[in-house]
PDB file of C-alpha atoms in Angstrom:
ATOM      1  CA  MET A   4      29.280 -63.837 -78.299  1.00  0.00           C
ATOM      2  CA  SER A   5      31.539 -66.785 -78.690  1.00  0.00           C
ATOM      3  CA  VAL A   6      32.419 -69.999 -76.605  1.00  0.00           C
ATOM      4  CA  SER A   7      35.102 -71.819 -75.588  1.00  0.00           C
ATOM      5  CA  VAL A   8      35.358 -75.707 -74.715  1.00  0.00           C
ATOM      6  CA  VAL A   9      37.633 -76.911 -72.568  1.00  0.00           C
ATOM      7  CA  ILE A  10      38.574 -80.804 -72.394  1.00  0.00           C
ATOM      8  CA  PRO A  11      40.822 -82.019 -69.375  1.00  0.00           C
ATOM      9  CA  THR A  12      42.740 -85.319 -69.650  1.00  0.00           C
ATOM     10  CA  ARG A  13      44.691 -87.595 -69.304  1.00  0.00           C
ATOM     11  CA  ASN A  14      45.368 -91.284 -70.085  1.00  0.00           C
ATOM     12  CA  ARG A  15      41.602 -91.157 -71.817  1.00  0.00           C
ATOM     13  CA  GLY A  16      43.058 -91.597 -75.592  1.00  0.00           C
ATOM     14  CA  GLY A  17      40.210 -94.356 -76.744  1.00  0.00           C
ATOM     15  CA  THR A  18      37.732 -91.715 -75.888  1.00  0.00           C
ATOM     16  CA  LEU A  19      38.942 -88.531 -76.113  1.00  0.00           C
ATOM     17  CA  LEU A  20      38.836 -88.073 -79.985  1.00  0.00           C
ATOM     18  CA  ARG A  21      34.999 -88.335 -79.862  1.00  0.00           C
ATOM     19  CA  ALA A  22      34.831 -85.689 -77.015  1.00  0.00           C
ATOM     20  CA  VAL A  23      37.263 -83.118 -78.944  1.00  0.00           C
ATOM     21  CA  ALA A  24      34.708 -83.844 -82.404  1.00  0.00           C
ATOM     22  CA  SER A  25      31.685 -83.448 -80.380  1.00  0.00           C
ATOM     23  CA  ALA A  26      32.852 -80.230 -79.307  1.00  0.00           C
ATOM     24  CA  ALA A  27      34.576 -79.201 -82.858  1.00  0.00           C
ATOM     25  CA  ILE A  28      31.667 -79.763 -84.785  1.00  0.00           C
ATOM     26  CA  GLU A  29      29.905 -77.253 -82.901  1.00  0.00           C
ATOM     27  CA  SER A  30      32.352 -74.594 -84.136  1.00  0.00           C
ATOM     28  CA  PRO A  31      33.409 -72.425 -81.516  1.00  0.00           C
ATOM     29  CA  CYS A  32      36.176 -70.133 -81.162  1.00  0.00           C
ATOM     30  CA  GLU A  33      38.602 -72.990 -79.720  1.00  0.00           C
ATOM     31  CA  VAL A  34      38.612 -76.102 -78.369  1.00  0.00           C
ATOM     32  CA  VAL A  35      41.234 -76.277 -75.630  1.00  0.00           C
ATOM     33  CA  VAL A  36      42.522 -80.401 -74.827  1.00  0.00           C
ATOM     34  CA  VAL A  37      44.796 -79.806 -71.785  1.00  0.00           C
ATOM     35  CA  ASP A  38      46.730 -83.198 -71.400  1.00  0.00           C
ATOM     36  CA  ASP A  39      48.145 -83.888 -67.823  1.00  0.00           C
ATOM     37  CA  ALA A  40      51.419 -85.695 -69.815  1.00  0.00           C
ATOM     38  CA  SER A  41      49.119 -89.072 -70.483  1.00  0.00           C
ATOM     39  CA  THR A  42      51.134 -91.998 -71.456  1.00  0.00           C
ATOM     40  CA  ASP A  43      48.859 -93.524 -73.562  1.00  0.00           C
ATOM     41  CA  ASP A  44      48.547 -92.478 -77.120  1.00  0.00           C
ATOM     42  CA  THR A  45      47.090 -89.401 -76.291  1.00  0.00           C
ATOM     43  CA  PRO A  46      49.660 -87.474 -77.627  1.00  0.00           C
ATOM     44  CA  ALA A  47      48.704 -88.972 -81.371  1.00  0.00           C
ATOM     45  CA  VAL A  48      45.117 -88.454 -81.000  1.00  0.00           C
ATOM     46  CA  LEU A  49      45.124 -85.240 -80.564  1.00  0.00           C
ATOM     47  CA  ALA A  50      47.824 -84.871 -83.445  1.00  0.00           C
ATOM     48  CA  MET A  51      45.232 -86.325 -85.298  1.00  0.00           C
ATOM     49  CA  ALA A  52      42.603 -83.548 -84.374  1.00  0.00           C
ATOM     50  CA  CYS A  53      44.472 -81.012 -85.002  1.00  0.00           C
ATOM     51  CA  ARG A  54      44.964 -81.901 -88.346  1.00  0.00           C
ATOM     52  CA  VAL A  55      40.871 -82.057 -89.233  1.00  0.00           C
ATOM     53  CA  TYR A  56      39.562 -79.407 -86.787  1.00  0.00           C
ATOM     54  CA  PRO A  57      41.765 -76.215 -86.733  1.00  0.00           C
ATOM     55  CA  CYS A  58      39.426 -74.888 -84.008  1.00  0.00           C
ATOM     56  CA  VAL A  59      41.654 -77.544 -81.634  1.00  0.00           C
ATOM     57  CA  ARG A  60      44.676 -76.089 -79.528  1.00  0.00           C
ATOM     58  CA  VAL A  61      46.441 -78.410 -77.145  1.00  0.00           C
ATOM     59  CA  VAL A  62      48.177 -77.597 -73.423  1.00  0.00           C
ATOM     60  CA  ARG A  63      50.844 -80.498 -72.398  1.00  0.00           C
ATOM     61  CA  HIS A  64      52.217 -80.660 -69.034  1.00  0.00           C
ATOM     62  CA  ALA A  65      55.247 -82.062 -69.313  1.00  0.00           C
ATOM     63  CA  THR A  66      54.755 -84.256 -65.758  1.00  0.00           C
ATOM     64  CA  LYS A  67      51.245 -84.923 -63.914  1.00  0.00           C
ATOM     65  CA  SER A  68      50.266 -81.929 -61.580  1.00  0.00           C
ATOM     66  CA  ALA A  69      49.464 -82.628 -58.747  1.00  0.00           C
ATOM     67  CA  ASP A  70      45.973 -81.576 -59.109  1.00  0.00           C
ATOM     68  CA  TRP A  71      44.517 -81.797 -62.617  1.00  0.00           C
ATOM     69  CA  GLN A  72      41.649 -79.193 -62.095  1.00  0.00           C
ATOM     70  CA  ALA A  73      44.070 -76.520 -60.568  1.00  0.00           C
ATOM     71  CA  ALA A  74      46.290 -77.575 -63.916  1.00  0.00           C
ATOM     72  CA  ALA A  75      43.469 -77.099 -66.161  1.00  0.00           C
ATOM     73  CA  ALA A  76      41.986 -73.903 -64.452  1.00  0.00           C
ATOM     74  CA  THR A  77      45.947 -72.443 -66.038  1.00  0.00           C
ATOM     75  CA  VAL A  78      44.318 -72.056 -69.368  1.00  0.00           C
ATOM     76  CA  TYR A  79      41.052 -70.095 -68.185  1.00  0.00           C
ATOM     77  CA  GLN A  80      42.940 -66.707 -68.216  1.00  0.00           C
ATOM     78  CA  SER A  81      43.675 -66.961 -71.868  1.00  0.00           C
ATOM     79  CA  LEU A  82      40.845 -68.350 -73.320  1.00  0.00           C
ATOM     80  CA  GLN A  83      39.082 -66.665 -76.036  1.00  0.00           C
ATOM     81  CA  GLY A  84      35.177 -66.967 -75.966  1.00  0.00           C
ATOM     82  CA  THR A  85      33.085 -64.445 -73.334  1.00  0.00           C
ATOM     83  CA  HIS A  86      31.546 -68.621 -72.268  1.00  0.00           C
ATOM     84  CA  VAL A  87      33.070 -71.366 -71.551  1.00  0.00           C
ATOM     85  CA  ILE A  88      32.028 -75.005 -71.726  1.00  0.00           C
ATOM     86  CA  CYS A  89      33.869 -77.443 -69.540  1.00  0.00           C
ATOM     87  CA  MET A  90      33.795 -81.042 -69.858  1.00  0.00           C
ATOM     88  CA  GLY A  91      35.306 -84.420 -69.575  1.00  0.00           C
ATOM     89  CA  ALA A  92      37.640 -86.292 -72.012  1.00  0.00           C
ATOM     90  CA  ASP A  93      34.971 -89.763 -71.766  1.00  0.00           C
ATOM     91  CA  ASP A  94      31.803 -87.476 -72.253  1.00  0.00           C
ATOM     92  CA  ALA A  95      30.666 -85.944 -75.532  1.00  0.00           C
ATOM     93  CA  LEU A  96      29.109 -82.832 -76.211  1.00  0.00           C
ATOM     94  CA  VAL A  97      24.923 -82.852 -78.333  1.00  0.00           C
ATOM     95  CA  ARG A  98      24.605 -80.809 -81.323  1.00  0.00           C
ATOM     96  CA  GLY A  99      23.444 -77.727 -80.840  1.00  0.00           C
ATOM     97  CA  ILE A 100      24.968 -76.316 -77.627  1.00  0.00           C
ATOM     98  CA  VAL A 101      26.820 -74.028 -78.468  1.00  0.00           C
ATOM     99  CA  PRO A 102      24.178 -71.700 -80.947  1.00  0.00           C
ATOM    100  CA  SER A 103      21.984 -72.913 -77.399  1.00  0.00           C
ATOM    101  CA  VAL A 104      24.787 -71.258 -75.456  1.00  0.00           C
ATOM    102  CA  GLU A 105      25.170 -68.008 -78.056  1.00  0.00           C
ATOM    103  CA  ARG A 106      21.099 -66.790 -77.525  1.00  0.00           C
ATOM    104  CA  PHE A 107      21.919 -65.818 -73.959  1.00  0.00           C
ATOM    105  CA  PRO A 108      24.936 -63.470 -74.152  1.00  0.00           C
ATOM    106  CA  SER A 109      24.481 -61.863 -71.271  1.00  0.00           C
ATOM    107  CA  ALA A 110      24.207 -64.964 -69.176  1.00  0.00           C
ATOM    108  CA  ALA A 111      25.802 -66.238 -66.259  1.00  0.00           C
ATOM    109  CA  VAL A 112      25.496 -69.787 -66.388  1.00  0.00           C
ATOM    110  CA  VAL A 113      23.174 -71.418 -69.278  1.00  0.00           C
ATOM    111  CA  PHE A 114      22.405 -74.830 -67.719  1.00  0.00           C
ATOM    112  CA  HIS A 115      21.118 -77.697 -70.217  1.00  0.00           C
ATOM    113  CA  ASP A 116      19.617 -81.050 -69.210  1.00  0.00           C
ATOM    114  CA  TYR A 117      22.112 -83.370 -70.045  1.00  0.00           C
ATOM    115  CA  TRP A 118      22.440 -88.005 -70.594  1.00  0.00           C
ATOM    116  CA  VAL A 119      24.194 -89.911 -68.796  1.00  0.00           C
ATOM    117  CA  ALA A 120      25.777 -92.967 -70.426  1.00  0.00           C
ATOM    118  CA  ASN A 121      28.038 -95.985 -69.008  1.00  0.00           C
ATOM    119  CA  THR A 122      30.875 -96.905 -70.043  1.00  0.00           C
ATOM    120  CA  THR A 123      29.909 -98.984 -73.010  1.00  0.00           C
ATOM    121  CA  ASP A 124      28.144 -95.805 -73.915  1.00  0.00           C
ATOM    122  CA  GLN A 125      24.582 -97.046 -73.248  1.00  0.00           C
ATOM    123  CA  ILE A 126      22.155 -93.920 -72.357  1.00  0.00           C
ATOM    124  CA  THR A 127      20.945 -94.904 -68.673  1.00  0.00           C
ATOM    125  CA  GLY A 128      19.006 -92.459 -67.923  1.00  0.00           C
ATOM    126  CA  GLY A 129      18.972 -88.728 -68.215  1.00  0.00           C
ATOM    127  CA  VAL A 130      18.790 -85.484 -65.763  1.00  0.00           C
ATOM    128  CA  CYS A 131      16.228 -82.675 -66.578  1.00  0.00           C
ATOM    129  CA  MET A 132      16.691 -78.925 -65.556  1.00  0.00           C
ATOM    130  CA  GLY A 133      12.651 -78.954 -64.569  1.00  0.00           C
ATOM    131  CA  TYR A 134      12.164 -76.462 -67.674  1.00  0.00           C
ATOM    132  CA  ASP A 135       9.893 -76.893 -71.273  1.00  0.00           C
ATOM    133  CA  ALA A 136      10.850 -73.540 -71.894  1.00  0.00           C
ATOM    134  CA  VAL A 137      13.672 -71.842 -71.654  1.00  0.00           C
ATOM    135  CA  THR A 138      13.428 -69.840 -68.216  1.00  0.00           C
ATOM    136  CA  GLU A 139      15.059 -67.305 -67.144  1.00  0.00           C
ATOM    137  CA  LEU A 140      15.850 -66.984 -63.090  1.00  0.00           C
ATOM    138  CA  THR A 141      17.149 -63.636 -61.423  1.00  0.00           C
ATOM    139  CA  PRO A 142      19.516 -63.715 -58.410  1.00  0.00           C
ATOM    140  CA  THR A 143      16.195 -63.875 -56.037  1.00  0.00           C
ATOM    141  CA  GLN A 144      14.661 -66.799 -58.367  1.00  0.00           C
ATOM    142  CA  MET A 145      17.250 -68.482 -58.379  1.00  0.00           C
ATOM    143  CA  GLN A 146      18.204 -68.466 -54.824  1.00  0.00           C
ATOM    144  CA  GLN A 147      14.150 -69.142 -54.212  1.00  0.00           C
ATOM    145  CA  ARG A 148      14.828 -72.397 -56.178  1.00  0.00           C
ATOM    146  CA  LEU A 149      17.834 -73.321 -54.497  1.00  0.00           C
ATOM    147  CA  VAL A 150      16.182 -73.281 -50.992  1.00  0.00           C
ATOM    148  CA  SER A 151      12.229 -74.670 -52.219  1.00  0.00           C
ATOM    149  CA  HIS A 152      13.745 -77.731 -53.616  1.00  0.00           C
ATOM    150  CA  PRO A 153      17.927 -78.373 -53.934  1.00  0.00           C
ATOM    151  CA  TYR A 154      18.067 -80.294 -57.063  1.00  0.00           C
ATOM    152  CA  ALA A 155      20.861 -82.114 -57.183  1.00  0.00           C
ATOM    153  CA  SER A 156      20.969 -81.187 -61.443  1.00  0.00           C
ATOM    154  CA  GLU A 157      22.666 -77.748 -61.918  1.00  0.00           C
ATOM    155  CA  THR A 158      26.020 -78.693 -63.081  1.00  0.00           C
ATOM    156  CA  GLY A 159      29.062 -77.806 -65.125  1.00  0.00           C
ATOM    157  CA  ILE A 160      28.000 -81.311 -67.552  1.00  0.00           C
ATOM    158  CA  GLY A 161      26.077 -79.928 -70.198  1.00  0.00           C
ATOM    159  CA  SER A 162      26.169 -75.888 -69.287  1.00  0.00           C
ATOM    160  CA  ALA A 163      28.485 -72.834 -70.121  1.00  0.00           C
ATOM    161  CA  ILE A 164      29.489 -70.137 -67.964  1.00  0.00           C
ATOM    162  CA  ARG A 165      30.293 -66.705 -68.900  1.00  0.00           C
ATOM    163  CA  LYS A 166      34.163 -66.706 -68.344  1.00  0.00           C
ATOM    164  CA  ASP A 167      34.694 -63.666 -65.600  1.00  0.00           C
ATOM    165  CA  LEU A 168      33.220 -65.288 -63.365  1.00  0.00           C
ATOM    166  CA  LEU A 169      35.153 -69.169 -64.387  1.00  0.00           C
ATOM    167  CA  LEU A 170      37.763 -66.653 -63.141  1.00  0.00           C
ATOM    168  CA  TRP A 171      35.909 -65.133 -59.939  1.00  0.00           C
ATOM    169  CA  LEU A 172      35.562 -69.316 -59.015  1.00  0.00           C
ATOM    170  CA  THR A 173      38.805 -69.845 -59.990  1.00  0.00           C
ATOM    171  CA  GLU A 174      40.811 -66.754 -57.881  1.00  0.00           C
ATOM    172  CA  ARG A 175      38.714 -68.589 -54.840  1.00  0.00           C
ATOM    173  CA  GLN A 176      40.616 -72.236 -56.002  1.00  0.00           C
ATOM    174  CA  PHE A 177      36.877 -73.694 -56.119  1.00  0.00           C
ATOM    175  CA  TRP A 178      38.508 -77.015 -57.187  1.00  0.00           C
ATOM    176  CA  LEU A 179      39.435 -77.659 -53.873  1.00  0.00           C
ATOM    177  CA  MET A 180      35.606 -78.954 -53.644  1.00  0.00           C
ATOM    178  CA  GLY A 181      37.119 -82.033 -56.060  1.00  0.00           C
ATOM    179  CA  PRO A 182      34.124 -83.546 -57.512  1.00  0.00           C
ATOM    180  CA  PHE A 183      31.780 -81.209 -56.355  1.00  0.00           C
ATOM    181  CA  SER A 184      33.712 -77.827 -57.243  1.00  0.00           C
ATOM    182  CA  ASP A 185      31.934 -77.549 -60.707  1.00  0.00           C
ATOM    183  CA  ALA A 186      28.088 -78.415 -58.517  1.00  0.00           C
ATOM    184  CA  ILE A 187      28.276 -75.667 -55.854  1.00  0.00           C
ATOM    185  CA  GLY A 188      30.582 -73.673 -58.111  1.00  0.00           C
ATOM    186  CA  TYR A 189      28.007 -73.104 -60.578  1.00  0.00           C
ATOM    187  CA  ALA A 190      24.992 -72.809 -58.307  1.00  0.00           C
ATOM    188  CA  VAL A 191      26.798 -70.284 -55.998  1.00  0.00           C
ATOM    189  CA  VAL A 192      27.864 -68.121 -59.846  1.00  0.00           C
ATOM    190  CA  ALA A 193      23.274 -68.743 -60.296  1.00  0.00           C
ATOM    191  CA  ALA A 194      22.752 -67.884 -57.418  1.00  0.00           C
ATOM    192  CA  MET A 195      24.380 -64.498 -56.816  1.00  0.00           C
ATOM    193  CA  HIS A 196      23.961 -63.483 -60.743  1.00  0.00           C
ATOM    194  CA  GLY A 197      20.830 -65.144 -61.773  1.00  0.00           C
ATOM    195  CA  CYS A 198      21.282 -67.972 -65.133  1.00  0.00           C
ATOM    196  CA  THR A 199      19.549 -69.627 -68.298  1.00  0.00           C
ATOM    197  CA  PHE A 200      17.582 -72.553 -68.209  1.00  0.00           C
ATOM    198  CA  ALA A 201      17.077 -73.985 -71.497  1.00  0.00           C
ATOM    199  CA  PRO A 202      15.770 -77.328 -72.342  1.00  0.00           C
ATOM    200  CA  GLY A 203      17.316 -80.236 -74.541  1.00  0.00           C
ATOM    201  CA  ALA A 204      20.161 -82.741 -73.692  1.00  0.00           C
ATOM    202  CA  ALA A 205      22.913 -80.596 -74.609  1.00  0.00           C
ATOM    203  CA  ALA A 206      25.305 -83.053 -72.771  1.00  0.00           C
ATOM    204  CA  VAL A 207      26.611 -87.288 -72.573  1.00  0.00           C
ATOM    205  CA  PHE A 208      27.939 -87.633 -69.267  1.00  0.00           C
ATOM    206  CA  THR A 209      29.850 -90.604 -68.623  1.00  0.00           C
ATOM    207  CA  VAL A 210      29.197 -92.718 -65.290  1.00  0.00           C
ATOM    208  CA  ASP A 211      32.836 -94.430 -64.615  1.00  0.00           C
ATOM    209  CA  GLU A 212      33.724 -96.120 -61.226  1.00  0.00           C
ATOM    210  CA  HIS A 213      36.962 -95.177 -61.916  1.00  0.00           C
ATOM    211  CA  GLY A 214      36.845 -92.439 -62.730  1.00  0.00           C
ATOM    212  CA  TYR A 215      37.477 -89.051 -60.378  1.00  0.00           C
ATOM    213  CA  GLY A 216      34.479 -87.732 -59.173  1.00  0.00           C
ATOM    214  CA  GLU A 217      32.885 -91.234 -58.234  1.00  0.00           C
ATOM    215  CA  ARG A 218      36.187 -92.298 -56.002  1.00  0.00           C
ATOM    216  CA  HIS A 219      35.591 -89.004 -54.034  1.00  0.00           C
ATOM    217  CA  ARG A 220      32.698 -88.501 -53.505  1.00  0.00           C
ATOM    218  CA  THR A 221      32.325 -91.140 -50.796  1.00  0.00           C
ATOM    219  CA  GLY A 222      36.076 -92.661 -50.503  1.00  0.00           C
ATOM    220  CA  GLY A 223      38.571 -91.553 -48.608  1.00  0.00           C
ATOM    221  CA  ARG A 224      38.428 -87.730 -49.113  1.00  0.00           C
ATOM    222  CA  ALA A 225      35.250 -86.881 -48.764  1.00  0.00           C
ATOM    223  CA  HIS A 226      35.716 -85.077 -45.648  1.00  0.00           C
ATOM    224  CA  GLU A 227      38.065 -83.275 -47.431  1.00  0.00           C
ATOM    225  CA  TYR A 228      36.120 -81.921 -49.881  1.00  0.00           C
ATOM    226  CA  HIS A 229      32.790 -81.553 -47.600  1.00  0.00           C
ATOM    227  CA  GLN A 230      34.834 -79.180 -45.761  1.00  0.00           C
ATOM    228  CA  ALA A 231      36.386 -77.290 -48.362  1.00  0.00           C
ATOM    229  CA  VAL A 232      32.552 -76.920 -49.903  1.00  0.00           C
ATOM    230  CA  ARG A 233      31.325 -75.496 -46.095  1.00  0.00           C
ATOM    231  CA  LYS A 234      33.839 -73.081 -46.241  1.00  0.00           C
ATOM    232  CA  PHE A 235      33.406 -72.327 -50.164  1.00  0.00           C
ATOM    233  CA  VAL A 236      30.063 -71.183 -49.430  1.00  0.00           C
ATOM    234  CA  ASP A 237      30.815 -69.477 -46.139  1.00  0.00           C
ATOM    235  CA  ASN A 238      32.973 -66.563 -48.098  1.00  0.00           C
ATOM    236  CA  VAL A 239      30.232 -66.228 -50.774  1.00  0.00           C
ATOM    237  CA  ASP A 240      27.589 -63.285 -49.750  1.00  0.00           C
ATOM    238  CA  LEU A 241      24.364 -65.067 -49.819  1.00  0.00           C
ATOM    239  CA  PRO A 242      22.094 -65.944 -47.359  1.00  0.00           C
ATOM    240  CA  ILE A 243      22.402 -68.553 -44.757  1.00  0.00           C
ATOM    241  CA  ASP A 244      19.715 -70.704 -46.096  1.00  0.00           C
ATOM    242  CA  VAL A 245      20.603 -70.689 -49.716  1.00  0.00           C
ATOM    243  CA  ARG A 246      24.275 -71.631 -48.531  1.00  0.00           C
ATOM    244  CA  ALA A 247      22.750 -74.700 -47.324  1.00  0.00           C
ATOM    245  CA  ALA A 248      20.478 -75.226 -50.062  1.00  0.00           C
ATOM    246  CA  ILE A 249      23.708 -75.618 -52.135  1.00  0.00           C
ATOM    247  CA  CYS A 250      25.544 -77.771 -50.276  1.00  0.00           C
ATOM    248  CA  GLY A 251      22.240 -80.271 -49.465  1.00  0.00           C
ATOM    249  CA  LYS A 252      22.343 -80.412 -53.409  1.00  0.00           C
ATOM    250  CA  ARG A 253      25.572 -82.941 -52.880  1.00  0.00           C
ATOM    251  CA  GLY A 254      24.552 -84.410 -49.769  1.00  0.00           C
ATOM    252  CA  ILE A 255      26.233 -81.531 -47.700  1.00  0.00           C
ATOM    253  CA  VAL A 256      25.406 -80.837 -44.190  1.00  0.00           C
ATOM    254  CA  TYR A 257      26.060 -77.188 -43.742  1.00  0.00           C
ATOM    255  CA  GLY A 258      26.741 -75.523 -40.267  1.00  0.00           C
TER     256      GLY A 258
END
């Protein structure tokens, strides 16, 4: 198996090199940076990264996209890896994540724990998936986990998803769920196909109050995204209590 890393970015030149380096030193088959028409020093940063790390590939948009998540999804079909790790341009991967994913070549999703940091790179906490040892769950077991305790933890942060299932999410325009897209999308995939939980932090997630997720989870478009989540789970083959639990992961009322 092989692992691709995808990093969407726009005007994050100050943190982008750290993100790219943290991915490239893991020896994935490729690190694909999708630059959504940055106007800062991002092009220069990426030119340097390409010289240092041959695995880096840049896809640059000439004009800013209407939806950066939809724009990022245009590269998924061309990815070389069997599994995909998506990360933010202000986040970082922790050493060992790619070898961890490679241990589970058939896994639909490999979930890891992750650290949480602020914009000054201070670790302020962590999110644990709840397992001290590698744990593989069948679809039924994952559904039971969701219903019995709708953890807010399962997400794309520090996790890897099988490419064919990422394409399945893309066909259903999962980005319409906005800041909920990975948490809801990955949980649905895990509930339908099973998943693997690998203990140990695999990424550092930066919480930025000006970031896309923070601005839109409770802001003016929150109602729109909640509606998109409900519509998305309405159209998957899962029991109604599981759908409600998946919505509940992010405080969204289903029904």
